Amino acid sequence: MTERYRPRYDFNDPIFRSKRNWMTYAKEHQELWDVQYNSDVIDYKVLSTVGHLRIPSTYLVTYRLRSISSIAEDLSPVYGDRHELEVTLPTRYPLEPARIFMQTDMWHPNIQSKGRWKGKICGNVDGFGVDYTLRQLILRIGEMLQFRNYLAEFRPPYPEDPEAARWVKEVAEPKEYVDRAKGIYTDYQPLMRPERRDPPTRPGGSDPVPEGPRAPIKIKKRTPPPPTPRRKLKL
């Protein structure tokens, strides 16, 4: 975990009224912090930020779980236990979906394993950011890596990697390496702990800071200057 304390933002700050996407970024940042704090398998690192508030816009999310990285010559699966995902929130997010690419080798029907678009994830991705929050996106991809969720049949929206999809249908499911219908996965760890933990207390005060309305600012009345004396004209 790279951030020990839950990120705090003052959503009454006028900057959030002028930069609506920044407010969305900030709320997603808090949600993602809650995910990694209450998970034993998900962590993240901030890669880039926006503005003077340094609100994250690009993340490197790490999944510490068992998934299939490639296949051997005999078509048996080669497993890996650390997988990295890069998530970028575009300027028009959530109207424009998040850009998501695996940074480590994967062998999955819905993740491109080679070529120019290696790492591209398909899974009705256009809905991410609009129909799904960043939290839901991260958890859904975790289920994909565990092979709890995959599409290997050649029907809409169609597999991203046809070769991996054929392998699942012709090799993996018959040999029971994975089979979603039978509940055979590569990893059985819960993505989130059953009981939610309270965030640690930040030194010098509680965390998070209440984000209620600001106290009214008292402005002292300005004392008007004394009138300028009129000069008498000598006739």
JSON list of C-alpha atoms in Angstrom, two decimals:
[
{"chain": "A", "resi": 1, "resn": "MET", "atom": "CA", "xyz": [0.00, 0.00, 0.00]},
{"chain": "A", "resi": 2, "resn": "THR", "atom": "CA", "xyz": [1.56, 3.26, -1.08]},
{"chain": "A", "resi": 3, "resn": "GLU", "atom": "CA", "xyz": [-0.78, 5.63, 0.78]},
{"chain": "A", "resi": 4, "resn": "ARG", "atom": "CA", "xyz": [-1.20, 4.90, 4.47]},
{"chain": "A", "resi": 5, "resn": "TYR", "atom": "CA", "xyz": [-4.00, 7.36, 5.14]},
{"chain": "A", "resi": 6, "resn": "ARG", "atom": "CA", "xyz": [-7.23, 7.82, 3.28]},
{"chain": "A", "resi": 7, "resn": "PRO", "atom": "CA", "xyz": [-6.94, 10.76, 0.83]},
{"chain": "A", "resi": 8, "resn": "ARG", "atom": "CA", "xyz": [-8.80, 13.87, 1.95]},
{"chain": "A", "resi": 9, "resn": "TYR", "atom": "CA", "xyz": [-10.35, 16.47, -0.30]},
{"chain": "A", "resi": 10, "resn": "ASP", "atom": "CA", "xyz": [-12.40, 19.55, 0.47]},
{"chain": "A", "resi": 11, "resn": "PHE", "atom": "CA", "xyz": [-15.18, 19.24, -2.08]},
{"chain": "A", "resi": 12, "resn": "ASN", "atom": "CA", "xyz": [-16.37, 22.75, -1.17]},
{"chain": "A", "resi": 13, "resn": "ASP", "atom": "CA", "xyz": [-13.20, 24.12, -2.74]},
{"chain": "A", "resi": 14, "resn": "PRO", "atom": "CA", "xyz": [-14.22, 26.35, -5.69]},
{"chain": "A", "resi": 15, "resn": "ILE", "atom": "CA", "xyz": [-11.76, 24.50, -7.93]},
{"chain": "A", "resi": 16, "resn": "PHE", "atom": "CA", "xyz": [-14.10, 21.51, -7.97]},
{"chain": "A", "resi": 17, "resn": "ARG", "atom": "CA", "xyz": [-16.92, 23.65, -9.36]},
{"chain": "A", "resi": 18, "resn": "SER", "atom": "CA", "xyz": [-14.77, 24.74, -12.27]},
{"chain": "A", "resi": 19, "resn": "LYS", "atom": "CA", "xyz": [-13.08, 21.34, -12.77]},
{"chain": "A", "resi": 20, "resn": "ARG", "atom": "CA", "xyz": [-15.87, 18.78, -12.56]},
{"chain": "A", "resi": 21, "resn": "ASN", "atom": "CA", "xyz": [-13.64, 15.95, -13.78]},
{"chain": "A", "resi": 22, "resn": "TRP", "atom": "CA", "xyz": [-11.24, 16.69, -10.93]},
{"chain": "A", "resi": 23, "resn": "MET", "atom": "CA", "xyz": [-14.03, 16.07, -8.44]},
{"chain": "A", "resi": 24, "resn": "THR", "atom": "CA", "xyz": [-14.71, 12.72, -10.11]},
{"chain": "A", "resi": 25, "resn": "TYR", "atom": "CA", "xyz": [-11.00, 11.88, -10.04]},
{"chain": "A", "resi": 26, "resn": "ALA", "atom": "CA", "xyz": [-10.86, 12.74, -6.31]},
{"chain": "A", "resi": 27, "resn": "LYS", "atom": "CA", "xyz": [-13.88, 10.61, -5.43]},
{"chain": "A", "resi": 28, "resn": "GLU", "atom": "CA", "xyz": [-12.50, 7.68, -7.44]},
{"chain": "A", "resi": 29, "resn": "HIS", "atom": "CA", "xyz": [-9.18, 8.10, -5.62]},
{"chain": "A", "resi": 30, "resn": "GLN", "atom": "CA", "xyz": [-10.92, 7.73, -2.26]},
{"chain": "A", "resi": 31, "resn": "GLU", "atom": "CA", "xyz": [-12.88, 4.70, -3.50]},
{"chain": "A", "resi": 32, "resn": "LEU", "atom": "CA", "xyz": [-9.74, 3.00, -4.82]},
{"chain": "A", "resi": 33, "resn": "TRP", "atom": "CA", "xyz": [-7.96, 3.65, -1.51]},
{"chain": "A", "resi": 34, "resn": "ASP", "atom": "CA", "xyz": [-10.85, 1.93, 0.30]},
{"chain": "A", "resi": 35, "resn": "VAL", "atom": "CA", "xyz": [-10.57, -1.06, -2.05]},
{"chain": "A", "resi": 36, "resn": "GLN", "atom": "CA", "xyz": [-6.86, -1.65, -1.48]},
{"chain": "A", "resi": 37, "resn": "TYR", "atom": "CA", "xyz": [-7.14, -1.00, 2.26]},
{"chain": "A", "resi": 38, "resn": "ASN", "atom": "CA", "xyz": [-9.81, -3.67, 2.60]},
{"chain": "A", "resi": 39, "resn": "SER", "atom": "CA", "xyz": [-8.19, -6.21, 0.27]},
{"chain": "A", "resi": 40, "resn": "ASP", "atom": "CA", "xyz": [-5.37, -8.71, 0.71]},
{"chain": "A", "resi": 41, "resn": "VAL", "atom": "CA", "xyz": [-4.76, -9.07, -3.03]},
{"chain": "A", "resi": 42, "resn": "ILE", "atom": "CA", "xyz": [-5.18, -5.58, -4.57]},
{"chain": "A", "resi": 43, "resn": "ASP", "atom": "CA", "xyz": [-2.80, -2.65, -4.28]},
{"chain": "A", "resi": 44, "resn": "TYR", "atom": "CA", "xyz": [-2.05, 0.44, -6.37]},
{"chain": "A", "resi": 45, "resn": "LYS", "atom": "CA", "xyz": [0.54, 3.10, -7.11]},
{"chain": "A", "resi": 46, "resn": "VAL", "atom": "CA", "xyz": [-0.14, 6.58, -8.49]},
{"chain": "A", "resi": 47, "resn": "LEU", "atom": "CA", "xyz": [1.65, 7.18, -11.81]},
{"chain": "A", "resi": 48, "resn": "SER", "atom": "CA", "xyz": [0.44, 10.70, -12.68]},
{"chain": "A", "resi": 49, "resn": "THR", "atom": "CA", "xyz": [-1.65, 13.49, -11.19]},
{"chain": "A", "resi": 50, "resn": "VAL", "atom": "CA", "xyz": [-3.47, 16.64, -12.31]},
{"chain": "A", "resi": 51, "resn": "GLY", "atom": "CA", "xyz": [-3.49, 20.17, -10.95]},
{"chain": "A", "resi": 52, "resn": "HIS", "atom": "CA", "xyz": [-2.02, 21.73, -7.83]},
{"chain": "A", "resi": 53, "resn": "LEU", "atom": "CA", "xyz": [-4.09, 19.34, -5.70]},
{"chain": "A", "resi": 54, "resn": "ARG", "atom": "CA", "xyz": [-2.16, 16.44, -7.25]},
{"chain": "A", "resi": 55, "resn": "ILE", "atom": "CA", "xyz": [-5.27, 14.36, -7.86]},
{"chain": "A", "resi": 56, "resn": "PRO", "atom": "CA", "xyz": [-4.36, 10.97, -9.38]},
{"chain": "A", "resi": 57, "resn": "SER", "atom": "CA", "xyz": [-5.37, 10.40, -13.00]},
{"chain": "A", "resi": 58, "resn": "THR", "atom": "CA", "xyz": [-3.27, 7.30, -13.80]},
{"chain": "A", "resi": 59, "resn": "TYR", "atom": "CA", "xyz": [-2.78, 4.26, -11.58]},
{"chain": "A", "resi": 60, "resn": "LEU", "atom": "CA", "xyz": [-0.77, 1.06, -11.66]},
{"chain": "A", "resi": 61, "resn": "VAL", "atom": "CA", "xyz": [-2.95, -1.55, -9.95]},
{"chain": "A", "resi": 62, "resn": "THR", "atom": "CA", "xyz": [-1.32, -4.77, -8.74]},
{"chain": "A", "resi": 63, "resn": "TYR", "atom": "CA", "xyz": [-3.22, -8.04, -8.26]},
{"chain": "A", "resi": 64, "resn": "ARG", "atom": "CA", "xyz": [-1.49, -10.64, -6.12]},
{"chain": "A", "resi": 65, "resn": "LEU", "atom": "CA", "xyz": [-3.46, -13.69, -7.15]},
{"chain": "A", "resi": 66, "resn": "ARG", "atom": "CA", "xyz": [-3.03, -16.82, -9.27]},
{"chain": "A", "resi": 67, "resn": "SER", "atom": "CA", "xyz": [-3.85, -16.43, -12.95]},
{"chain": "A", "resi": 68, "resn": "ILE", "atom": "CA", "xyz": [-2.66, -17.75, -16.30]},
{"chain": "A", "resi": 69, "resn": "SER", "atom": "CA", "xyz": [0.25, -15.83, -17.85]},
{"chain": "A", "resi": 70, "resn": "SER", "atom": "CA", "xyz": [0.83, -18.08, -20.89]},
{"chain": "A", "resi": 71, "resn": "ILE", "atom": "CA", "xyz": [0.67, -21.71, -22.02]},
{"chain": "A", "resi": 72, "resn": "ALA", "atom": "CA", "xyz": [3.43, -24.30, -22.39]},
{"chain": "A", "resi": 73, "resn": "GLU", "atom": "CA", "xyz": [4.25, -26.37, -25.48]},
{"chain": "A", "resi": 74, "resn": "ASP", "atom": "CA", "xyz": [1.96, -29.16, -24.25]},
{"chain": "A", "resi": 75, "resn": "LEU", "atom": "CA", "xyz": [-0.85, -26.54, -23.95]},
{"chain": "A", "resi": 76, "resn": "SER", "atom": "CA", "xyz": [-0.85, -26.70, -20.16]},
{"chain": "A", "resi": 77, "resn": "PRO", "atom": "CA", "xyz": [-1.26, -23.35, -18.34]},
{"chain": "A", "resi": 78, "resn": "VAL", "atom": "CA", "xyz": [1.70, -21.38, -17.01]},
{"chain": "A", "resi": 79, "resn": "TYR", "atom": "CA", "xyz": [0.64, -19.54, -13.87]},
{"chain": "A", "resi": 80, "resn": "GLY", "atom": "CA", "xyz": [1.73, -16.23, -12.42]},
{"chain": "A", "resi": 81, "resn": "ASP", "atom": "CA", "xyz": [0.90, -14.68, -9.05]},
{"chain": "A", "resi": 82, "resn": "ARG", "atom": "CA", "xyz": [1.52, -10.96, -9.69]},
{"chain": "A", "resi": 83, "resn": "HIS", "atom": "CA", "xyz": [-0.30, -9.04, -12.40]},
{"chain": "A", "resi": 84, "resn": "GLU", "atom": "CA", "xyz": [-0.24, -5.30, -13.14]},
{"chain": "A", "resi": 85, "resn": "LEU", "atom": "CA", "xyz": [-2.94, -3.15, -14.70]},
{"chain": "A", "resi": 86, "resn": "GLU", "atom": "CA", "xyz": [-2.56, 0.47, -15.86]},
{"chain": "A", "resi": 87, "resn": "VAL", "atom": "CA", "xyz": [-5.69, 2.60, -15.55]},
{"chain": "A", "resi": 88, "resn": "THR", "atom": "CA", "xyz": [-5.90, 6.09, -17.06]},
{"chain": "A", "resi": 89, "resn": "LEU", "atom": "CA", "xyz": [-8.85, 8.41, -16.44]},
{"chain": "A", "resi": 90, "resn": "PRO", "atom": "CA", "xyz": [-9.29, 10.65, -19.52]},
{"chain": "A", "resi": 91, "resn": "THR", "atom": "CA", "xyz": [-10.21, 14.32, -19.37]},
{"chain": "A", "resi": 92, "resn": "ARG", "atom": "CA", "xyz": [-13.86, 13.64, -20.25]},
{"chain": "A", "resi": 93, "resn": "TYR", "atom": "CA", "xyz": [-14.23, 10.82, -17.71]},
{"chain": "A", "resi": 94, "resn": "PRO", "atom": "CA", "xyz": [-16.82, 9.46, -16.94]},
{"chain": "A", "resi": 95, "resn": "LEU", "atom": "CA", "xyz": [-18.40, 10.45, -20.27]},
{"chain": "A", "resi": 96, "resn": "GLU", "atom": "CA", "xyz": [-15.37, 8.79, -21.87]},
{"chain": "A", "resi": 97, "resn": "PRO", "atom": "CA", "xyz": [-14.45, 5.38, -20.36]},
{"chain": "A", "resi": 98, "resn": "ALA", "atom": "CA", "xyz": [-11.21, 4.68, -18.53]},
{"chain": "A", "resi": 99, "resn": "ARG", "atom": "CA", "xyz": [-8.32, 3.32, -20.60]},
{"chain": "A", "resi": 100, "resn": "ILE", "atom": "CA", "xyz": [-7.22, -0.01, -19.20]},
{"chain": "A", "resi": 101, "resn": "PHE", "atom": "CA", "xyz": [-4.26, -2.19, -20.28]},
{"chain": "A", "resi": 102, "resn": "MET", "atom": "CA", "xyz": [-2.54, -5.11, -18.60]},
{"chain": "A", "resi": 103, "resn": "GLN", "atom": "CA", "xyz": [1.19, -4.46, -18.22]},
{"chain": "A", "resi": 104, "resn": "THR", "atom": "CA", "xyz": [2.11, -8.09, -17.52]},
{"chain": "A", "resi": 105, "resn": "ASP", "atom": "CA", "xyz": [1.68, -11.13, -19.79]},
{"chain": "A", "resi": 106, "resn": "MET", "atom": "CA", "xyz": [-1.81, -12.65, -19.63]},
{"chain": "A", "resi": 107, "resn": "TRP", "atom": "CA", "xyz": [-3.52, -15.60, -21.31]},
{"chain": "A", "resi": 108, "resn": "HIS", "atom": "CA", "xyz": [-7.23, -14.88, -21.15]},
{"chain": "A", "resi": 109, "resn": "PRO", "atom": "CA", "xyz": [-10.04, -14.87, -23.73]},
{"chain": "A", "resi": 110, "resn": "ASN", "atom": "CA", "xyz": [-10.84, -11.24, -22.97]},
{"chain": "A", "resi": 111, "resn": "ILE", "atom": "CA", "xyz": [-7.27, -9.86, -22.83]},
{"chain": "A", "resi": 112, "resn": "GLN", "atom": "CA", "xyz": [-5.11, -9.43, -25.92]},
{"chain": "A", "resi": 113, "resn": "SER", "atom": "CA", "xyz": [-1.94, -11.52, -25.44]},
{"chain": "A", "resi": 114, "resn": "LYS", "atom": "CA", "xyz": [0.23, -10.20, -28.28]},
{"chain": "A", "resi": 115, "resn": "GLY", "atom": "CA", "xyz": [0.52, -7.70, -31.11]},
{"chain": "A", "resi": 116, "resn": "ARG", "atom": "CA", "xyz": [0.08, -3.96, -31.20]},
{"chain": "A", "resi": 117, "resn": "TRP", "atom": "CA", "xyz": [-2.80, -4.00, -28.71]},
{"chain": "A", "resi": 118, "resn": "LYS", "atom": "CA", "xyz": [-1.20, -6.41, -26.26]},
{"chain": "A", "resi": 119, "resn": "GLY", "atom": "CA", "xyz": [-2.78, -6.04, -22.84]},
{"chain": "A", "resi": 120, "resn": "LYS", "atom": "CA", "xyz": [-6.05, -4.58, -24.12]},
{"chain": "A", "resi": 121, "resn": "ILE", "atom": "CA", "xyz": [-8.98, -5.74, -22.02]},
{"chain": "A", "resi": 122, "resn": "CYS", "atom": "CA", "xyz": [-12.40, -6.41, -23.47]},
{"chain": "A", "resi": 123, "resn": "GLY", "atom": "CA", "xyz": [-15.46, -6.93, -21.35]},
{"chain": "A", "resi": 124, "resn": "ASN", "atom": "CA", "xyz": [-18.03, -4.36, -22.43]},
{"chain": "A", "resi": 125, "resn": "VAL", "atom": "CA", "xyz": [-15.34, -1.78, -21.65]},
{"chain": "A", "resi": 126, "resn": "ASP", "atom": "CA", "xyz": [-17.40, 1.11, -23.02]},
{"chain": "A", "resi": 127, "resn": "GLY", "atom": "CA", "xyz": [-19.55, 0.87, -19.91]},
{"chain": "A", "resi": 128, "resn": "PHE", "atom": "CA", "xyz": [-16.62, 1.42, -17.56]},
{"chain": "A", "resi": 129, "resn": "GLY", "atom": "CA", "xyz": [-16.74, 4.92, -16.11]},
{"chain": "A", "resi": 130, "resn": "VAL", "atom": "CA", "xyz": [-20.37, 5.36, -17.11]},
{"chain": "A", "resi": 131, "resn": "ASP", "atom": "CA", "xyz": [-22.14, 2.21, -15.90]},
{"chain": "A", "resi": 132, "resn": "TYR", "atom": "CA", "xyz": [-19.27, 1.21, -13.59]},
{"chain": "A", "resi": 133, "resn": "THR", "atom": "CA", "xyz": [-17.22, 3.13, -11.07]},
{"chain": "A", "resi": 134, "resn": "LEU", "atom": "CA", "xyz": [-13.47, 2.68, -10.82]},
{"chain": "A", "resi": 135, "resn": "ARG", "atom": "CA", "xyz": [-14.04, 0.44, -7.79]},
{"chain": "A", "resi": 136, "resn": "GLN", "atom": "CA", "xyz": [-16.36, -1.84, -9.76]},
{"chain": "A", "resi": 137, "resn": "LEU", "atom": "CA", "xyz": [-13.94, -1.86, -12.68]},
{"chain": "A", "resi": 138, "resn": "ILE", "atom": "CA", "xyz": [-10.99, -2.96, -10.52]},
{"chain": "A", "resi": 139, "resn": "LEU", "atom": "CA", "xyz": [-13.02, -5.73, -8.87]},
{"chain": "A", "resi": 140, "resn": "ARG", "atom": "CA", "xyz": [-14.46, -6.93, -12.16]},
{"chain": "A", "resi": 141, "resn": "ILE", "atom": "CA", "xyz": [-11.01, -7.25, -13.71]},
{"chain": "A", "resi": 142, "resn": "GLY", "atom": "CA", "xyz": [-9.89, -9.13, -10.61]},
{"chain": "A", "resi": 143, "resn": "GLU", "atom": "CA", "xyz": [-12.68, -11.64, -11.23]},
{"chain": "A", "resi": 144, "resn": "MET", "atom": "CA", "xyz": [-11.54, -11.95, -14.83]},
{"chain": "A", "resi": 145, "resn": "LEU", "atom": "CA", "xyz": [-7.98, -12.73, -13.72]},
{"chain": "A", "resi": 146, "resn": "GLN", "atom": "CA", "xyz": [-9.33, -15.41, -11.39]},
{"chain": "A", "resi": 147, "resn": "PHE", "atom": "CA", "xyz": [-11.33, -16.84, -14.34]},
{"chain": "A", "resi": 148, "resn": "ARG", "atom": "CA", "xyz": [-14.53, -16.36, -12.40]},
{"chain": "A", "resi": 149, "resn": "ASN", "atom": "CA", "xyz": [-15.65, -14.18, -15.28]},
{"chain": "A", "resi": 150, "resn": "TYR", "atom": "CA", "xyz": [-14.77, -14.73, -18.95]},
{"chain": "A", "resi": 151, "resn": "LEU", "atom": "CA", "xyz": [-16.35, -14.99, -22.39]},
{"chain": "A", "resi": 152, "resn": "ALA", "atom": "CA", "xyz": [-14.89, -17.73, -24.58]},
{"chain": "A", "resi": 153, "resn": "GLU", "atom": "CA", "xyz": [-17.89, -18.25, -26.87]},
{"chain": "A", "resi": 154, "resn": "PHE", "atom": "CA", "xyz": [-17.82, -16.47, -30.24]},
{"chain": "A", "resi": 155, "resn": "ARG", "atom": "CA", "xyz": [-20.83, -14.24, -29.66]},
{"chain": "A", "resi": 156, "resn": "PRO", "atom": "CA", "xyz": [-21.22, -10.51, -28.92]},
{"chain": "A", "resi": 157, "resn": "PRO", "atom": "CA", "xyz": [-19.25, -8.74, -27.54]},
{"chain": "A", "resi": 158, "resn": "TYR", "atom": "CA", "xyz": [-16.82, -11.53, -28.70]},
{"chain": "A", "resi": 159, "resn": "PRO", "atom": "CA", "xyz": [-13.51, -12.57, -27.13]},
{"chain": "A", "resi": 160, "resn": "GLU", "atom": "CA", "xyz": [-10.60, -10.13, -27.39]},
{"chain": "A", "resi": 161, "resn": "ASP", "atom": "CA", "xyz": [-8.13, -12.99, -27.99]},
{"chain": "A", "resi": 162, "resn": "PRO", "atom": "CA", "xyz": [-9.62, -15.71, -30.26]},
{"chain": "A", "resi": 163, "resn": "GLU", "atom": "CA", "xyz": [-6.64, -18.03, -29.76]},
{"chain": "A", "resi": 164, "resn": "ALA", "atom": "CA", "xyz": [-6.98, -17.96, -25.98]},
{"chain": "A", "resi": 165, "resn": "ALA", "atom": "CA", "xyz": [-10.75, -18.39, -26.32]},
{"chain": "A", "resi": 166, "resn": "ARG", "atom": "CA", "xyz": [-10.31, -21.55, -28.42]},
{"chain": "A", "resi": 167, "resn": "TRP", "atom": "CA", "xyz": [-7.81, -22.88, -25.87]},
{"chain": "A", "resi": 168, "resn": "VAL", "atom": "CA", "xyz": [-10.33, -22.38, -23.07]},
{"chain": "A", "resi": 169, "resn": "LYS", "atom": "CA", "xyz": [-13.10, -24.21, -24.95]},
{"chain": "A", "resi": 170, "resn": "GLU", "atom": "CA", "xyz": [-10.95, -27.01, -26.42]},
{"chain": "A", "resi": 171, "resn": "VAL", "atom": "CA", "xyz": [-8.33, -27.57, -23.69]},
{"chain": "A", "resi": 172, "resn": "ALA", "atom": "CA", "xyz": [-8.91, -25.76, -20.40]},
{"chain": "A", "resi": 173, "resn": "GLU", "atom": "CA", "xyz": [-12.56, -26.65, -19.83]},
{"chain": "A", "resi": 174, "resn": "PRO", "atom": "CA", "xyz": [-12.29, -30.33, -20.96]},
{"chain": "A", "resi": 175, "resn": "LYS", "atom": "CA", "xyz": [-9.21, -30.82, -18.73]},
{"chain": "A", "resi": 176, "resn": "GLU", "atom": "CA", "xyz": [-10.80, -28.72, -15.98]},
{"chain": "A", "resi": 177, "resn": "TYR", "atom": "CA", "xyz": [-8.00, -26.20, -15.70]},
{"chain": "A", "resi": 178, "resn": "VAL", "atom": "CA", "xyz": [-10.79, -23.63, -15.54]},
{"chain": "A", "resi": 179, "resn": "ASP", "atom": "CA", "xyz": [-14.54, -23.84, -15.96]},
{"chain": "A", "resi": 180, "resn": "ARG", "atom": "CA", "xyz": [-16.72, -20.97, -14.89]},
{"chain": "A", "resi": 181, "resn": "ALA", "atom": "CA", "xyz": [-19.91, -23.07, -15.11]},
{"chain": "A", "resi": 182, "resn": "LYS", "atom": "CA", "xyz": [-18.46, -25.71, -12.76]},
{"chain": "A", "resi": 183, "resn": "GLY", "atom": "CA", "xyz": [-16.89, -23.19, -10.38]},
{"chain": "A", "resi": 184, "resn": "ILE", "atom": "CA", "xyz": [-13.31, -24.10, -11.30]},
{"chain": "A", "resi": 185, "resn": "TYR", "atom": "CA", "xyz": [-11.12, -21.00, -11.07]},
{"chain": "A", "resi": 186, "resn": "THR", "atom": "CA", "xyz": [-7.41, -20.26, -11.00]},
{"chain": "A", "resi": 187, "resn": "ASP", "atom": "CA", "xyz": [-7.72, -18.43, -7.67]},
{"chain": "A", "resi": 188, "resn": "TYR", "atom": "CA", "xyz": [-10.29, -18.64, -4.87]},
{"chain": "A", "resi": 189, "resn": "GLN", "atom": "CA", "xyz": [-9.19, -15.77, -2.65]},
{"chain": "A", "resi": 190, "resn": "PRO", "atom": "CA", "xyz": [-11.84, -13.13, -1.89]},
{"chain": "A", "resi": 191, "resn": "LEU", "atom": "CA", "xyz": [-10.97, -9.85, -3.57]},
{"chain": "A", "resi": 192, "resn": "MET", "atom": "CA", "xyz": [-12.32, -7.96, -0.56]},
{"chain": "A", "resi": 193, "resn": "ARG", "atom": "CA", "xyz": [-12.21, -8.93, 3.10]},
{"chain": "A", "resi": 194, "resn": "PRO", "atom": "CA", "xyz": [-15.58, -10.03, 4.52]},
{"chain": "A", "resi": 195, "resn": "GLU", "atom": "CA", "xyz": [-15.41, -7.37, 7.25]},
{"chain": "A", "resi": 196, "resn": "ARG", "atom": "CA", "xyz": [-14.57, -3.78, 6.45]},
{"chain": "A", "resi": 197, "resn": "ARG", "atom": "CA", "xyz": [-11.73, -2.19, 8.45]},
{"chain": "A", "resi": 198, "resn": "ASP", "atom": "CA", "xyz": [-11.82, 1.36, 9.74]},
{"chain": "A", "resi": 199, "resn": "PRO", "atom": "CA", "xyz": [-9.09, 3.59, 8.28]},
{"chain": "A", "resi": 200, "resn": "PRO", "atom": "CA", "xyz": [-6.15, 4.48, 10.55]},
{"chain": "A", "resi": 201, "resn": "THR", "atom": "CA", "xyz": [-6.25, 7.74, 12.46]},
{"chain": "A", "resi": 202, "resn": "ARG", "atom": "CA", "xyz": [-4.19, 10.47, 10.90]},
{"chain": "A", "resi": 203, "resn": "PRO", "atom": "CA", "xyz": [-1.76, 12.13, 13.36]},
{"chain": "A", "resi": 204, "resn": "GLY", "atom": "CA", "xyz": [-3.22, 15.30, 14.81]},
{"chain": "A", "resi": 205, "resn": "GLY", "atom": "CA", "xyz": [-6.83, 14.52, 13.94]},
{"chain": "A", "resi": 206, "resn": "SER", "atom": "CA", "xyz": [-9.37, 12.00, 12.79]},
{"chain": "A", "resi": 207, "resn": "ASP", "atom": "CA", "xyz": [-9.51, 10.62, 9.29]},
{"chain": "A", "resi": 208, "resn": "PRO", "atom": "CA", "xyz": [-11.37, 11.38, 7.13]},
{"chain": "A", "resi": 209, "resn": "VAL", "atom": "CA", "xyz": [-12.12, 15.03, 7.76]},
{"chain": "A", "resi": 210, "resn": "PRO", "atom": "CA", "xyz": [-15.87, 15.75, 7.63]},
{"chain": "A", "resi": 211, "resn": "GLU", "atom": "CA", "xyz": [-16.77, 17.21, 4.27]},
{"chain": "A", "resi": 212, "resn": "GLY", "atom": "CA", "xyz": [-19.79, 19.24, 5.33]},
{"chain": "A", "resi": 213, "resn": "PRO", "atom": "CA", "xyz": [-20.56, 22.84, 4.46]},
{"chain": "A", "resi": 214, "resn": "ARG", "atom": "CA", "xyz": [-17.97, 25.43, 5.35]},
{"chain": "A", "resi": 215, "resn": "ALA", "atom": "CA", "xyz": [-18.54, 27.77, 8.26]},
{"chain": "A", "resi": 216, "resn": "PRO", "atom": "CA", "xyz": [-19.67, 31.20, 7.05]},
{"chain": "A", "resi": 217, "resn": "ILE", "atom": "CA", "xyz": [-16.87, 33.69, 6.67]},
{"chain": "A", "resi": 218, "resn": "LYS", "atom": "CA", "xyz": [-17.35, 36.91, 8.62]},
{"chain": "A", "resi": 219, "resn": "ILE", "atom": "CA", "xyz": [-16.31, 39.96, 6.64]},
{"chain": "A", "resi": 220, "resn": "LYS", "atom": "CA", "xyz": [-15.76, 43.14, 8.59]},
{"chain": "A", "resi": 221, "resn": "LYS", "atom": "CA", "xyz": [-17.37, 46.25, 7.20]},
{"chain": "A", "resi": 222, "resn": "ARG", "atom": "CA", "xyz": [-14.89, 48.62, 5.76]},
{"chain": "A", "resi": 223, "resn": "THR", "atom": "CA", "xyz": [-14.82, 52.01, 7.51]},
{"chain": "A", "resi": 224, "resn": "PRO", "atom": "CA", "xyz": [-15.46, 54.71, 4.93]},
{"chain": "A", "resi": 225, "resn": "PRO", "atom": "CA", "xyz": [-12.76, 57.41, 4.68]},
{"chain": "A", "resi": 226, "resn": "PRO", "atom": "CA", "xyz": [-13.53, 60.85, 6.10]},
{"chain": "A", "resi": 227, "resn": "PRO", "atom": "CA", "xyz": [-14.89, 63.38, 3.58]},
{"chain": "A", "resi": 228, "resn": "THR", "atom": "CA", "xyz": [-12.33, 65.59, 1.86]},
{"chain": "A", "resi": 229, "resn": "PRO", "atom": "CA", "xyz": [-12.55, 69.15, 3.24]},
{"chain": "A", "resi": 230, "resn": "ARG", "atom": "CA", "xyz": [-13.68, 71.73, 0.73]},
{"chain": "A", "resi": 231, "resn": "ARG", "atom": "CA", "xyz": [-11.28, 74.52, -0.04]},
{"chain": "A", "resi": 232, "resn": "LYS", "atom": "CA", "xyz": [-12.52, 78.09, 0.28]},
{"chain": "A", "resi": 233, "resn": "LEU", "atom": "CA", "xyz": [-11.90, 80.30, -2.70]},
{"chain": "A", "resi": 234, "resn": "LYS", "atom": "CA", "xyz": [-10.66, 83.86, -2.08]},
{"chain": "A", "resi": 235, "resn": "LEU", "atom": "CA", "xyz": [-12.48, 86.45, -4.16]}
]
